[in-house]
JSON list of C-alpha atoms in Angstrom, two decimals:
[
{"chain": "A", "resi": 28, "resn": "MET", "atom": "CA", "xyz": [8.13, 13.42, -9.21]},
{"chain": "A", "resi": 29, "resn": "ALA", "atom": "CA", "xyz": [5.86, 10.70, -7.86]},
{"chain": "A", "resi": 30, "resn": "ILE", "atom": "CA", "xyz": [5.81, 8.15, -5.08]},
{"chain": "A", "resi": 31, "resn": "GLU", "atom": "CA", "xyz": [6.79, 4.60, -6.00]},
{"chain": "A", "resi": 32, "resn": "VAL", "atom": "CA", "xyz": [4.41, 1.94, -4.69]},
{"chain": "A", "resi": 33, "resn": "ARG", "atom": "CA", "xyz": [5.77, -1.61, -4.66]},
{"chain": "A", "resi": 34, "resn": "ILE", "atom": "CA", "xyz": [3.05, -4.17, -5.25]},
{"chain": "A", "resi": 35, "resn": "PRO", "atom": "CA", "xyz": [3.16, -7.78, -3.97]},
{"chain": "A", "resi": 36, "resn": "THR", "atom": "CA", "xyz": [2.63, -10.61, -6.44]},
{"chain": "A", "resi": 37, "resn": "ILE", "atom": "CA", "xyz": [-0.84, -11.39, -5.10]},
{"chain": "A", "resi": 38, "resn": "LEU", "atom": "CA", "xyz": [-2.10, -7.88, -5.98]},
{"chain": "A", "resi": 39, "resn": "ARG", "atom": "CA", "xyz": [-0.43, -7.48, -9.37]},
{"chain": "A", "resi": 40, "resn": "THR", "atom": "CA", "xyz": [-3.60, -8.52, -11.18]},
{"chain": "A", "resi": 41, "resn": "TYR", "atom": "CA", "xyz": [-4.81, -4.99, -10.35]},
{"chain": "A", "resi": 42, "resn": "THR", "atom": "CA", "xyz": [-1.69, -3.37, -11.83]},
{"chain": "A", "resi": 43, "resn": "ASP", "atom": "CA", "xyz": [-1.50, -5.40, -15.05]},
{"chain": "A", "resi": 44, "resn": "GLY", "atom": "CA", "xyz": [1.40, -7.35, -13.58]},
{"chain": "A", "resi": 45, "resn": "ALA", "atom": "CA", "xyz": [3.50, -4.32, -12.65]},
{"chain": "A", "resi": 46, "resn": "LYS", "atom": "CA", "xyz": [5.81, -4.84, -9.65]},
{"chain": "A", "resi": 47, "resn": "ALA", "atom": "CA", "xyz": [5.81, -1.10, -8.91]},
{"chain": "A", "resi": 48, "resn": "VAL", "atom": "CA", "xyz": [3.53, 1.76, -9.90]},
{"chain": "A", "resi": 49, "resn": "ASP", "atom": "CA", "xyz": [3.64, 5.51, -9.36]},
{"chain": "A", "resi": 50, "resn": "ALA", "atom": "CA", "xyz": [1.01, 7.44, -7.41]},
{"chain": "A", "resi": 51, "resn": "THR", "atom": "CA", "xyz": [0.57, 10.86, -5.85]},
{"chain": "A", "resi": 52, "resn": "GLY", "atom": "CA", "xyz": [-0.89, 12.28, -2.66]},
{"chain": "A", "resi": 53, "resn": "SER", "atom": "CA", "xyz": [0.08, 14.12, 0.50]},
{"chain": "A", "resi": 54, "resn": "THR", "atom": "CA", "xyz": [-1.06, 11.34, 2.86]},
{"chain": "A", "resi": 55, "resn": "LEU", "atom": "CA", "xyz": [-1.19, 7.56, 2.56]},
{"chain": "A", "resi": 56, "resn": "GLU", "atom": "CA", "xyz": [-4.98, 7.82, 2.29]},
{"chain": "A", "resi": 57, "resn": "GLU", "atom": "CA", "xyz": [-4.72, 10.19, -0.68]},
{"chain": "A", "resi": 58, "resn": "LEU", "atom": "CA", "xyz": [-2.07, 7.97, -2.24]},
{"chain": "A", "resi": 59, "resn": "ILE", "atom": "CA", "xyz": [-4.37, 4.93, -1.98]},
{"chain": "A", "resi": 60, "resn": "GLY", "atom": "CA", "xyz": [-7.19, 7.00, -3.51]},
{"chain": "A", "resi": 61, "resn": "ASP", "atom": "CA", "xyz": [-4.93, 7.86, -6.43]},
{"chain": "A", "resi": 62, "resn": "LEU", "atom": "CA", "xyz": [-3.95, 4.19, -6.78]},
{"chain": "A", "resi": 63, "resn": "GLU", "atom": "CA", "xyz": [-7.65, 3.29, -6.89]},
{"chain": "A", "resi": 64, "resn": "SER", "atom": "CA", "xyz": [-8.30, 5.78, -9.69]},
{"chain": "A", "resi": 65, "resn": "ARG", "atom": "CA", "xyz": [-5.50, 4.22, -11.75]},
{"chain": "A", "resi": 66, "resn": "HIS", "atom": "CA", "xyz": [-5.96, 0.59, -10.66]},
{"chain": "A", "resi": 67, "resn": "PRO", "atom": "CA", "xyz": [-9.61, -0.04, -9.71]},
{"chain": "A", "resi": 68, "resn": "GLY", "atom": "CA", "xyz": [-10.17, -2.65, -7.01]},
{"chain": "A", "resi": 69, "resn": "LEU", "atom": "CA", "xyz": [-6.83, -2.18, -5.28]},
{"chain": "A", "resi": 70, "resn": "LYS", "atom": "CA", "xyz": [-8.18, 0.03, -2.49]},
{"chain": "A", "resi": 71, "resn": "ASP", "atom": "CA", "xyz": [-10.62, -2.66, -1.32]},
{"chain": "A", "resi": 72, "resn": "ARG", "atom": "CA", "xyz": [-7.67, -5.00, -0.85]},
{"chain": "A", "resi": 73, "resn": "LEU", "atom": "CA", "xyz": [-5.79, -2.46, 1.30]},
{"chain": "A", "resi": 74, "resn": "VAL", "atom": "CA", "xyz": [-8.46, -0.60, 3.30]},
{"chain": "A", "resi": 75, "resn": "ASP", "atom": "CA", "xyz": [-11.48, -1.77, 5.28]},
{"chain": "A", "resi": 76, "resn": "GLY", "atom": "CA", "xyz": [-13.75, 0.56, 7.23]},
{"chain": "A", "resi": 77, "resn": "GLY", "atom": "CA", "xyz": [-11.42, 3.54, 7.03]},
{"chain": "A", "resi": 78, "resn": "ALA", "atom": "CA", "xyz": [-8.32, 1.69, 8.26]},
{"chain": "A", "resi": 79, "resn": "LEU", "atom": "CA", "xyz": [-5.67, -0.54, 6.77]},
{"chain": "A", "resi": 80, "resn": "ARG", "atom": "CA", "xyz": [-6.75, -4.15, 6.57]},
{"chain": "A", "resi": 81, "resn": "ARG", "atom": "CA", "xyz": [-5.42, -6.24, 9.43]},
{"chain": "A", "resi": 82, "resn": "PHE", "atom": "CA", "xyz": [-3.48, -8.62, 7.22]},
{"chain": "A", "resi": 83, "resn": "VAL", "atom": "CA", "xyz": [-1.85, -6.03, 4.98]},
{"chain": "A", "resi": 84, "resn": "ASN", "atom": "CA", "xyz": [1.41, -4.39, 6.01]},
{"chain": "A", "resi": 85, "resn": "VAL", "atom": "CA", "xyz": [2.36, -1.06, 4.46]},
{"chain": "A", "resi": 86, "resn": "TYR", "atom": "CA", "xyz": [5.81, 0.47, 4.81]},
{"chain": "A", "resi": 87, "resn": "LEU", "atom": "CA", "xyz": [6.90, 4.01, 4.03]},
{"chain": "A", "resi": 88, "resn": "ASN", "atom": "CA", "xyz": [10.63, 4.05, 3.34]},
{"chain": "A", "resi": 89, "resn": "ASP", "atom": "CA", "xyz": [10.99, 0.80, 5.38]},
{"chain": "A", "resi": 90, "resn": "GLU", "atom": "CA", "xyz": [8.95, 2.14, 8.37]},
{"chain": "A", "resi": 91, "resn": "ASP", "atom": "CA", "xyz": [5.64, 0.47, 9.28]},
{"chain": "A", "resi": 92, "resn": "VAL", "atom": "CA", "xyz": [2.92, 3.08, 8.72]},
{"chain": "A", "resi": 93, "resn": "ARG", "atom": "CA", "xyz": [0.93, 1.74, 11.66]},
{"chain": "A", "resi": 94, "resn": "PHE", "atom": "CA", "xyz": [3.56, 3.39, 13.87]},
{"chain": "A", "resi": 95, "resn": "LEU", "atom": "CA", "xyz": [3.71, 6.55, 11.75]},
{"chain": "A", "resi": 96, "resn": "GLY", "atom": "CA", "xyz": [0.03, 7.52, 11.65]},
{"chain": "A", "resi": 97, "resn": "GLY", "atom": "CA", "xyz": [-1.77, 4.90, 9.58]},
{"chain": "A", "resi": 98, "resn": "LEU", "atom": "CA", "xyz": [-3.72, 6.33, 6.67]},
{"chain": "A", "resi": 99, "resn": "GLU", "atom": "CA", "xyz": [-2.92, 9.87, 7.84]},
{"chain": "A", "resi": 100, "resn": "THR", "atom": "CA", "xyz": [0.83, 9.29, 7.43]},
{"chain": "A", "resi": 101, "resn": "PRO", "atom": "CA", "xyz": [2.31, 12.09, 5.29]},
{"chain": "A", "resi": 102, "resn": "VAL", "atom": "CA", "xyz": [4.01, 11.02, 2.06]},
{"chain": "A", "resi": 103, "resn": "SER", "atom": "CA", "xyz": [6.26, 13.04, -0.23]},
{"chain": "A", "resi": 104, "resn": "ASP", "atom": "CA", "xyz": [7.61, 12.89, -3.75]},
{"chain": "A", "resi": 105, "resn": "GLY", "atom": "CA", "xyz": [10.49, 10.45, -3.91]},
{"chain": "A", "resi": 106, "resn": "ASP", "atom": "CA", "xyz": [9.16, 8.24, -1.10]},
{"chain": "A", "resi": 107, "resn": "THR", "atom": "CA", "xyz": [8.74, 4.51, -1.53]},
{"chain": "A", "resi": 108, "resn": "VAL", "atom": "CA", "xyz": [5.65, 2.72, -0.25]},
{"chain": "A", "resi": 109, "resn": "THR", "atom": "CA", "xyz": [5.82, -1.06, -0.01]},
{"chain": "A", "resi": 110, "resn": "VAL", "atom": "CA", "xyz": [2.70, -3.20, 0.36]},
{"chain": "A", "resi": 111, "resn": "LEU", "atom": "CA", "xyz": [3.20, -6.65, 1.86]},
{"chain": "A", "resi": 112, "resn": "PRO", "atom": "CA", "xyz": [0.58, -9.23, 2.76]},
{"chain": "A", "resi": 113, "resn": "ALA", "atom": "CA", "xyz": [0.98, -10.51, 6.30]},
{"chain": "A", "resi": 114, "resn": "VAL", "atom": "CA", "xyz": [2.26, -14.07, 6.52]},
{"chain": "A", "resi": 115, "resn": "ALA", "atom": "CA", "xyz": [0.62, -16.40, 8.99]},
{"chain": "A", "resi": 116, "resn": "GLY", "atom": "CA", "xyz": [1.35, -19.92, 10.01]},
{"chain": "A", "resi": 117, "resn": "GLY", "atom": "CA", "xyz": [4.29, -21.73, 11.43]},
{"chain": "A", "resi": 118, "resn": "ALA", "atom": "CA", "xyz": [5.45, -25.06, 12.70]},
{"chain": "A", "resi": 119, "resn": "ARG", "atom": "CA", "xyz": [3.05, -27.32, 14.48]}
]
């Protein structure tokens, strides 16, 4: 069994248009490494300098990984990881 990773529209060029892909790993960092091996270029859009990019939100089973341990967050078979770009802006 694998971990489902839900990909936002803006990053689907790296997954050949797939809305969700499977990956494996015991931590989020390993999972992203596996994603990179299957979908080159994706890691650079998610990680910068050993940490998640500031404007990328990653959720493990609907919990923000920044509050769970960042890249060291443990992941397990059957989990769902959702990648969402941060939205900025607002009314003037």
